[in-house]
Amino acid sequence: MIDTLIEQMIATAIEQRASDLYVLPVKAGLQIRLRCVTGVVTWQTVTRTVGEQLIAYFKFHANMTVSERRRPQVGALTWHKPYPVELRFSTVGDYAHQESLVIRLIYAYQQTQNAYLVPQQAEVLQQLAQQRGLMLFSGPTGAGKTTTMYTTAQKLAAAAVVLAIEDPVEIKEPQFIQLQVNEAAGMAYDTLIKVGLRHRPDAFIIGEIRDAVTAQAAVRAALSGHLVLSTVHAKSAAGTVNRLLDLGVDATQLQQVLTAACYQRLIPRIQQGPAVLLDILTESDLWQETTTVSERWRHALETAAQSGHITAKTAASFQAG
């Protein structure tokens, strides 16, 4: 029974392109939820016994300690049906000794090619990448930012050396040199950027700029003539600029290297699954004092609704970004 439930659960998650699965304790037992492009939806509620068996199954196969139900644990395995998907596990017990499980689904690059709500935006990104410098991406978790960076860099890879630094590596791309952050081993982002520079790549992918040291290292790499693609936590394209300034990056240096700031969301379409919409700021638009998405973003949503690609409700729900 438990094998069948697990196969159905993972199959449903893959079919709906879920980014995460949650197994959470509730009054009636444990609730299984999926995080899809439209939000978190409940898939099924199971008894506490079945839920505990489900969690134990994954912990066993991911080489986690099955008997440890209070302390946080992490693990991983590869699911092979219908095609390989990396599963990353995180468990922890609450104050009442009830364990919860979160599963992150990492799809292979071949299964994660982004469609674009505005197809010309893919061409714009390629043109910007040719200019070198720093290209920043922001947007919520699961918005496809890593896929966008990989797609942009991959089109350069035939004639360029691309080095990716991530925590952890989410997409396996044999054309890139891929390094994984391991702070316990002294391999933090900034350290790996220094190592990467000795490999003389043409382009860097830096999974996330999360502190001042990494921000400075990314800017230095861009100043030395490299293309640098990275993500930051911000709620708009303009917010990415403010985020780097908040991290202590010199404004003059940032003006020299910043090629583009992009805000990205996955927009549910009526047919063919979700598509990426980008708010791309370049040149003088980068330095306007605003914290909201541009008028181009709103116009793209309205056009997509009028042409029947998305519903009016979807357009309205993404108006603010």
PDB file of C-alpha atoms in Angstrom, residues 6 28-29 31 82-83 96 139 142 173 186 205 215 274 278 293 298 316 318:
ATOM      1  CA  ILE A   6       4.354   7.002  -2.827  1.00  0.00           C
ATOM      2  CA  ALA A  28      -6.622  14.221  11.255  1.00  0.00           C
ATOM      3  CA  GLY A  29      -3.189  12.689  10.542  1.00  0.00           C
ATOM      4  CA  GLN A  31      -1.532  16.125   5.016  1.00  0.00           C
ATOM      5  CA  PRO A  82       9.019   8.287 -15.675  1.00  0.00           C
ATOM      6  CA  TYR A  83      12.437   9.993 -15.964  1.00  0.00           C
ATOM      7  CA  ALA A  96       4.886  17.452  20.170  1.00  0.00           C
ATOM      8  CA  GLY A 139      11.712  36.265  -8.063  1.00  0.00           C
ATOM      9  CA  GLY A 142      10.345  27.957  -8.026  1.00  0.00           C
ATOM     10  CA  GLU A 173      24.909  20.396 -17.242  1.00  0.00           C
ATOM     11  CA  GLY A 186      35.887  26.104   3.485  1.00  0.00           C
ATOM     12  CA  ILE A 205      26.716  31.394 -12.840  1.00  0.00           C
ATOM     13  CA  ALA A 215      28.398  40.494  -3.725  1.00  0.00           C
ATOM     14  CA  PRO A 274       3.298  27.769 -17.304  1.00  0.00           C
ATOM     15  CA  LEU A 278      10.395  38.746 -17.159  1.00  0.00           C
ATOM     16  CA  VAL A 293       7.290  46.196 -11.673  1.00  0.00           C
ATOM     17  CA  ARG A 298       1.513  44.923 -16.837  1.00  0.00           C
ATOM     18  CA  ALA A 316      -4.949  40.477 -12.411  1.00  0.00           C
ATOM     19  CA  PHE A 318       0.227  38.926 -11.256  1.00  0.00           C
TER      20      PHE A 318
END
